[in-house]
Tab-separated table of C-alpha atoms in Angstrom:
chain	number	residue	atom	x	y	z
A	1	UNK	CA	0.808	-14.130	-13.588
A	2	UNK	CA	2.307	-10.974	-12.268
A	3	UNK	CA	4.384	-11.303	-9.284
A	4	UNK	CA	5.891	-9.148	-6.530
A	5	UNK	CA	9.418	-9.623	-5.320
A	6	UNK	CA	10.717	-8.292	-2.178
A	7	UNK	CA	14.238	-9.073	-1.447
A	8	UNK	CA	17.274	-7.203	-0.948
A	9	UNK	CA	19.528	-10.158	-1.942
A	10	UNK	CA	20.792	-8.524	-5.620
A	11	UNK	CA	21.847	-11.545	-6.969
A	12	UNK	CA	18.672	-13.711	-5.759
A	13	UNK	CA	16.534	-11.526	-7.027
A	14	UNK	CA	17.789	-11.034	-10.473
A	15	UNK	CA	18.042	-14.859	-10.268
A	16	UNK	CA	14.348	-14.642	-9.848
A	17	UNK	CA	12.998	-12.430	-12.568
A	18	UNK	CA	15.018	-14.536	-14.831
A	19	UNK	CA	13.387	-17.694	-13.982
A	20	UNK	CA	10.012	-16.051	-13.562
A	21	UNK	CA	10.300	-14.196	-17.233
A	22	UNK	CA	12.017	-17.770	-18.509
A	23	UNK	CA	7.816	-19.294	-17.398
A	24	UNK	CA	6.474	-15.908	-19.167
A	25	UNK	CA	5.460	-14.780	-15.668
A	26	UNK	CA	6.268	-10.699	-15.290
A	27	UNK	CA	7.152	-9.302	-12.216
A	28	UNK	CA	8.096	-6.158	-10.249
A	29	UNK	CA	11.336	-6.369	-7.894
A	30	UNK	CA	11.528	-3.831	-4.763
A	31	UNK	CA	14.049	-4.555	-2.153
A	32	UNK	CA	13.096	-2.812	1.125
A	33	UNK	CA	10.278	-2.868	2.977
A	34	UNK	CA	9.510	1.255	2.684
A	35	UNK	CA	9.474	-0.036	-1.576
A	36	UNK	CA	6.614	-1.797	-0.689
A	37	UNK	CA	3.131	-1.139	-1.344
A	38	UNK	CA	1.686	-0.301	1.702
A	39	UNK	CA	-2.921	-0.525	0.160
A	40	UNK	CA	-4.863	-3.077	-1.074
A	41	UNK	CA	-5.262	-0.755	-4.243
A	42	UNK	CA	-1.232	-1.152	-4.999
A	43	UNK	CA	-1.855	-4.870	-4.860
A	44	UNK	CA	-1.873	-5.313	-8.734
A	45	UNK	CA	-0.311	-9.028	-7.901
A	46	UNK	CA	-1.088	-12.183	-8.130
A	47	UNK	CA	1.507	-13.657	-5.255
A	48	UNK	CA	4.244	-11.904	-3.398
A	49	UNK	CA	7.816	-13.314	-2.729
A	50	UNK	CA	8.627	-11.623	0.772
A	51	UNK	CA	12.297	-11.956	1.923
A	52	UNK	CA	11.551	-12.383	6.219
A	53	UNK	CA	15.128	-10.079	6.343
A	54	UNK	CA	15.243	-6.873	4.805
A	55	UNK	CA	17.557	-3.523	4.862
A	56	UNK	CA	14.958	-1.432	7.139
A	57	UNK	CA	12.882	-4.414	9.144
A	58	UNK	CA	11.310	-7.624	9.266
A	59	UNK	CA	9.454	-9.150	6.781
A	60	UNK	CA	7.008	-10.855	9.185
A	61	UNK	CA	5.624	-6.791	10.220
A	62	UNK	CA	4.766	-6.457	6.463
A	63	UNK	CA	3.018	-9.727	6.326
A	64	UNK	CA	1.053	-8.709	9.456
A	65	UNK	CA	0.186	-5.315	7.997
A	66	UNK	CA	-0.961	-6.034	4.749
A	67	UNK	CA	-2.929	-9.056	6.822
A	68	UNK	CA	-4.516	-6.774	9.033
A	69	UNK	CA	-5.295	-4.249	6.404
A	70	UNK	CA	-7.497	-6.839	5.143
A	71	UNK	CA	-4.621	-7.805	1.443
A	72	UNK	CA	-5.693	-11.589	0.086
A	73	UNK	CA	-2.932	-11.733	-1.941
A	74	UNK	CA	-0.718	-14.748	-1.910
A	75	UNK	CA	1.978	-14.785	-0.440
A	76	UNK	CA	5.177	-17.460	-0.442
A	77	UNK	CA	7.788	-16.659	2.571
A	78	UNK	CA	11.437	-16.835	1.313
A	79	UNK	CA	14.158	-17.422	3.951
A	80	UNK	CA	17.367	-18.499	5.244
A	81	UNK	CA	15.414	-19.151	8.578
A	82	UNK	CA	14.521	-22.973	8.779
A	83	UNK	CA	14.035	-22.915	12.725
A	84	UNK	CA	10.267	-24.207	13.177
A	85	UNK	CA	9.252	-21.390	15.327
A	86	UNK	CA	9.728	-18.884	12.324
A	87	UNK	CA	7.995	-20.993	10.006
A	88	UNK	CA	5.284	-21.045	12.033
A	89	UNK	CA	5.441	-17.445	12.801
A	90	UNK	CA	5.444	-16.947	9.450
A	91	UNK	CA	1.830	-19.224	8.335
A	92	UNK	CA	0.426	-18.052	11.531
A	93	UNK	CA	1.176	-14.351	10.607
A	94	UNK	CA	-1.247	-15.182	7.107
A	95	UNK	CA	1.883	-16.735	5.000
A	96	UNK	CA	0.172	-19.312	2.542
A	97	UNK	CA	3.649	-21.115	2.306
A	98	UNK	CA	7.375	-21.258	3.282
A	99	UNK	CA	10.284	-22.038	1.305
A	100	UNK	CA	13.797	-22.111	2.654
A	101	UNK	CA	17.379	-21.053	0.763
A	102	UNK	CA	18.650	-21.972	-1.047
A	103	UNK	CA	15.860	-23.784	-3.540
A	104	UNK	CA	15.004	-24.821	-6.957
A	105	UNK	CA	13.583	-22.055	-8.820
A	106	UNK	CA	11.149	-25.268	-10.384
A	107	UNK	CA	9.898	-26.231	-7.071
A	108	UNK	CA	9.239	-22.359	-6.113
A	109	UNK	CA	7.327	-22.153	-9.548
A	110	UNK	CA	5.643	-24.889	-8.412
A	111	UNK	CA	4.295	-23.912	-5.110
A	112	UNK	CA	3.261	-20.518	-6.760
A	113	UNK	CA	1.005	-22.566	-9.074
A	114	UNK	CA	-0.008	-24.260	-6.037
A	115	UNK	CA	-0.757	-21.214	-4.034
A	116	UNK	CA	-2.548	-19.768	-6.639
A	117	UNK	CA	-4.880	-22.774	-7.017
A	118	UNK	CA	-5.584	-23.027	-3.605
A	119	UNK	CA	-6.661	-19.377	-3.832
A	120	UNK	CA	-8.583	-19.773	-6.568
A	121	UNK	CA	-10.306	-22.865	-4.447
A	122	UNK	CA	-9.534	-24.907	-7.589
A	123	UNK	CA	-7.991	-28.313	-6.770
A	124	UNK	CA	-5.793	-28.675	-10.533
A	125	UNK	CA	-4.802	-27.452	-13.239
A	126	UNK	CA	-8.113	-27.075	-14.865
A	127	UNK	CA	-10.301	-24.343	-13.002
A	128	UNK	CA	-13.791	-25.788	-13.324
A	129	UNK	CA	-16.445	-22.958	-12.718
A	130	UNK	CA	-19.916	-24.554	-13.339
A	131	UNK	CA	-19.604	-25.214	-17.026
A	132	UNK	CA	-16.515	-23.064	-17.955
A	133	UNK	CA	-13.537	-24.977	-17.675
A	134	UNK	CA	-10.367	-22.942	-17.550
A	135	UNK	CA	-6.548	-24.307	-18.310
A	136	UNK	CA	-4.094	-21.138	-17.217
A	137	UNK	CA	-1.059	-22.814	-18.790
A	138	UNK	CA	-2.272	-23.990	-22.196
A	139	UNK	CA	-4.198	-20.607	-22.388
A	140	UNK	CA	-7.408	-22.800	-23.397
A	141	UNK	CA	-11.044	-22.420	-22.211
A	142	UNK	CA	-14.029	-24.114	-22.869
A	143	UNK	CA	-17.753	-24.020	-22.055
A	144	UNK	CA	-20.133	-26.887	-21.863
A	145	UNK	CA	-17.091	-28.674	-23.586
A	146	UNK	CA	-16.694	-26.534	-26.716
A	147	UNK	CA	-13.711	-24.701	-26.710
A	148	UNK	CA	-14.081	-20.398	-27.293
A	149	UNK	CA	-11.874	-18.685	-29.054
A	150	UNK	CA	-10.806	-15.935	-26.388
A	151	UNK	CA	-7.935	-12.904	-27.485
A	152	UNK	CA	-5.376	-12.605	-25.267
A	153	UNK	CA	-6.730	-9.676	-23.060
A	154	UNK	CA	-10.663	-11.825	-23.153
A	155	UNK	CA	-8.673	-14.343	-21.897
A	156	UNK	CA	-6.526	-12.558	-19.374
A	157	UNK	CA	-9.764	-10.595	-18.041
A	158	UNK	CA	-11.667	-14.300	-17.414
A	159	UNK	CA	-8.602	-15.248	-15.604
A	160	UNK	CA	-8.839	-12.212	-13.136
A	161	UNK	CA	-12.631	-12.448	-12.616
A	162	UNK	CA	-12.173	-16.338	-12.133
A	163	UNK	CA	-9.805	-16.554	-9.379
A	164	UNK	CA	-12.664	-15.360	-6.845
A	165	UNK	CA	-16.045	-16.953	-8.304
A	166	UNK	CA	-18.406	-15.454	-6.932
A	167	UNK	CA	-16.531	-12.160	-5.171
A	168	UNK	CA	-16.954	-8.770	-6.911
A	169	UNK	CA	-13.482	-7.874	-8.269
A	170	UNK	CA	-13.214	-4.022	-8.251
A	171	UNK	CA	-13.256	-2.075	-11.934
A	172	UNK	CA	-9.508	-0.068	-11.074
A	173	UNK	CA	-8.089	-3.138	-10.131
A	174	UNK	CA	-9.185	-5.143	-13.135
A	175	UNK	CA	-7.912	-2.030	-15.385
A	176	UNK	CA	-4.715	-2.450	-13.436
A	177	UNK	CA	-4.062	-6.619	-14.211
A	178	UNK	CA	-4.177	-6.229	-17.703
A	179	UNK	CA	-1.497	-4.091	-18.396
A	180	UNK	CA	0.799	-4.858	-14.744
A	181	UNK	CA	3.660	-3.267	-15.899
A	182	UNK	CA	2.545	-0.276	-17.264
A	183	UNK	CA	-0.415	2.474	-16.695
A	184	UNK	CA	-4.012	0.359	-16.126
A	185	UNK	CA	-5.907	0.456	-19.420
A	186	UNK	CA	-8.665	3.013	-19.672
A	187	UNK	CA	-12.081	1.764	-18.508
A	188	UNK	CA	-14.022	2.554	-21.968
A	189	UNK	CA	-11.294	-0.267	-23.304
A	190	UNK	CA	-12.201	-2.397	-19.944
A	191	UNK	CA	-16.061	-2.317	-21.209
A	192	UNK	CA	-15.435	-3.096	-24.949
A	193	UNK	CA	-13.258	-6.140	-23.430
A	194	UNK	CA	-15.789	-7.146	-21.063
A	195	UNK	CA	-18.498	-6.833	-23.296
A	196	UNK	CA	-16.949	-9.259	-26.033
A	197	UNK	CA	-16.109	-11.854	-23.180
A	198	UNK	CA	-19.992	-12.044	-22.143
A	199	UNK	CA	-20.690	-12.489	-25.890
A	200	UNK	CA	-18.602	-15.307	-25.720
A	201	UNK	CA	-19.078	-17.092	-22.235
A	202	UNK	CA	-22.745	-15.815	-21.753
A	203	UNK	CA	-23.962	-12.378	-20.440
A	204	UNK	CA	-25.300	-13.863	-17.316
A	205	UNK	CA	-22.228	-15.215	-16.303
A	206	UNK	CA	-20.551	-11.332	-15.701
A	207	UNK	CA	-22.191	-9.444	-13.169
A	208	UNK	CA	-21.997	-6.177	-13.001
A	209	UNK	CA	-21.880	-3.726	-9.594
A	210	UNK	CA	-22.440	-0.656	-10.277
A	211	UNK	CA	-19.847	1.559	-8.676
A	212	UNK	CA	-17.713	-1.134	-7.405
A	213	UNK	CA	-16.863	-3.705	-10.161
A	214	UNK	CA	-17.640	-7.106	-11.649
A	215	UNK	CA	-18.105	-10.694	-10.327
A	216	UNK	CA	-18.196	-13.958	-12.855
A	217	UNK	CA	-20.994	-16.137	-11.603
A	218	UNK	CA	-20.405	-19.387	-10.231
């Protein structure tokens, strides 16, 4: 996973990263809400952290903006705010949850993982996608139950293309995940990846749309 902060707290957020790196999750820390990205092209994340009070606004008119600008991303609402009315400002403003300070970094973790299910419309920790069945955390995958031997970028690439079954996931933006913290890999390496995976899982099960991207079947 690779996983936006925003929060101006310095101590919190350091606090973060270190918990997040600790479950070999990277992430990217900004602290203001002008430090945000602002297009669904900047959205190399997997879930967003969003502080409701920062330096130069509200958190809640980024949620609404990236919302209305049509951004799926996850996103987890961390706040001092426990009044009812702002959590459900928050989940009616496109929130997926709410969390309150302090917390346990483990049960934040935890409603990530959760988040990121739910997005994925997988129910566990297994993603089952007609006969692939996918285990994020042990880094395992098999098909028709025989396990493949993926590398680490196959498997990172499946990963990315499985979390919307069915929904064409966009060629820059796939570039982009596998290498989050650094420039997006070069699409001639995207294709020699890609092409190794369908060797692997089964051609059919990677479509290709020309111009726009690439979509694993369900």
């Amino acid at each position: 996973m690779h996983i936006l902060i925003i929060e101006d707290d310095l101590d919190l957020g350091f606090a973060l990263q270190q918990a997040l790196k600790a479950e070999d999750i990277s992430s990217e820390w900004r602290r203001s809400i002008a430090d945000a990205p602002h297009y669904a092209q900047d959205m190399a994340f997997d879930c967003v952290l969003l502080d409701l009070t920062l330096p130069d606004g509200l958190g809640f008119d980024l949620l609404r903006r990236w919302r209305r600008a049509g951004i799926a991303t996850p996103i987890i609402v961390i706040t001092a705010r426990s009044a009812l009315d702002d959590r459900l400002a928050g989940l009616d403003g496109g929130a997926d949850d709410f969390i309150i300070k302090p917390f346990a970094t483990e049960e934040l973790i935890a409603r990530m993982r959760a988040v990121l299910r739910r997005y994925a419309q997988q129910a566990s920790d297994v993603w089952i996608i007609g006969e692939l069945h996918i285990e994020p955390r042990r880094y395992q995958v098999s098909l028709a139950g025989v396990p493949l031997e993926l590398s680490p970028r196959e498997f990172h690439l499946l990963l990315e293309l499985a979390r919307e079954p069915g929904i064409v996931v966009p060629k820059s933006a796939l570039a982009q995940r596998l290498e989050p913290l650094g420039d997006a890999i070069d699409f001639g390496a995207l294709e020699v990846h890609l092409s190794n995976l369908r060797r692997k899982i089964g051609a059919q099960k990677i479509r290709t749309v020309r111009g726009v991207g690439y979509m694993l079947v369900k």
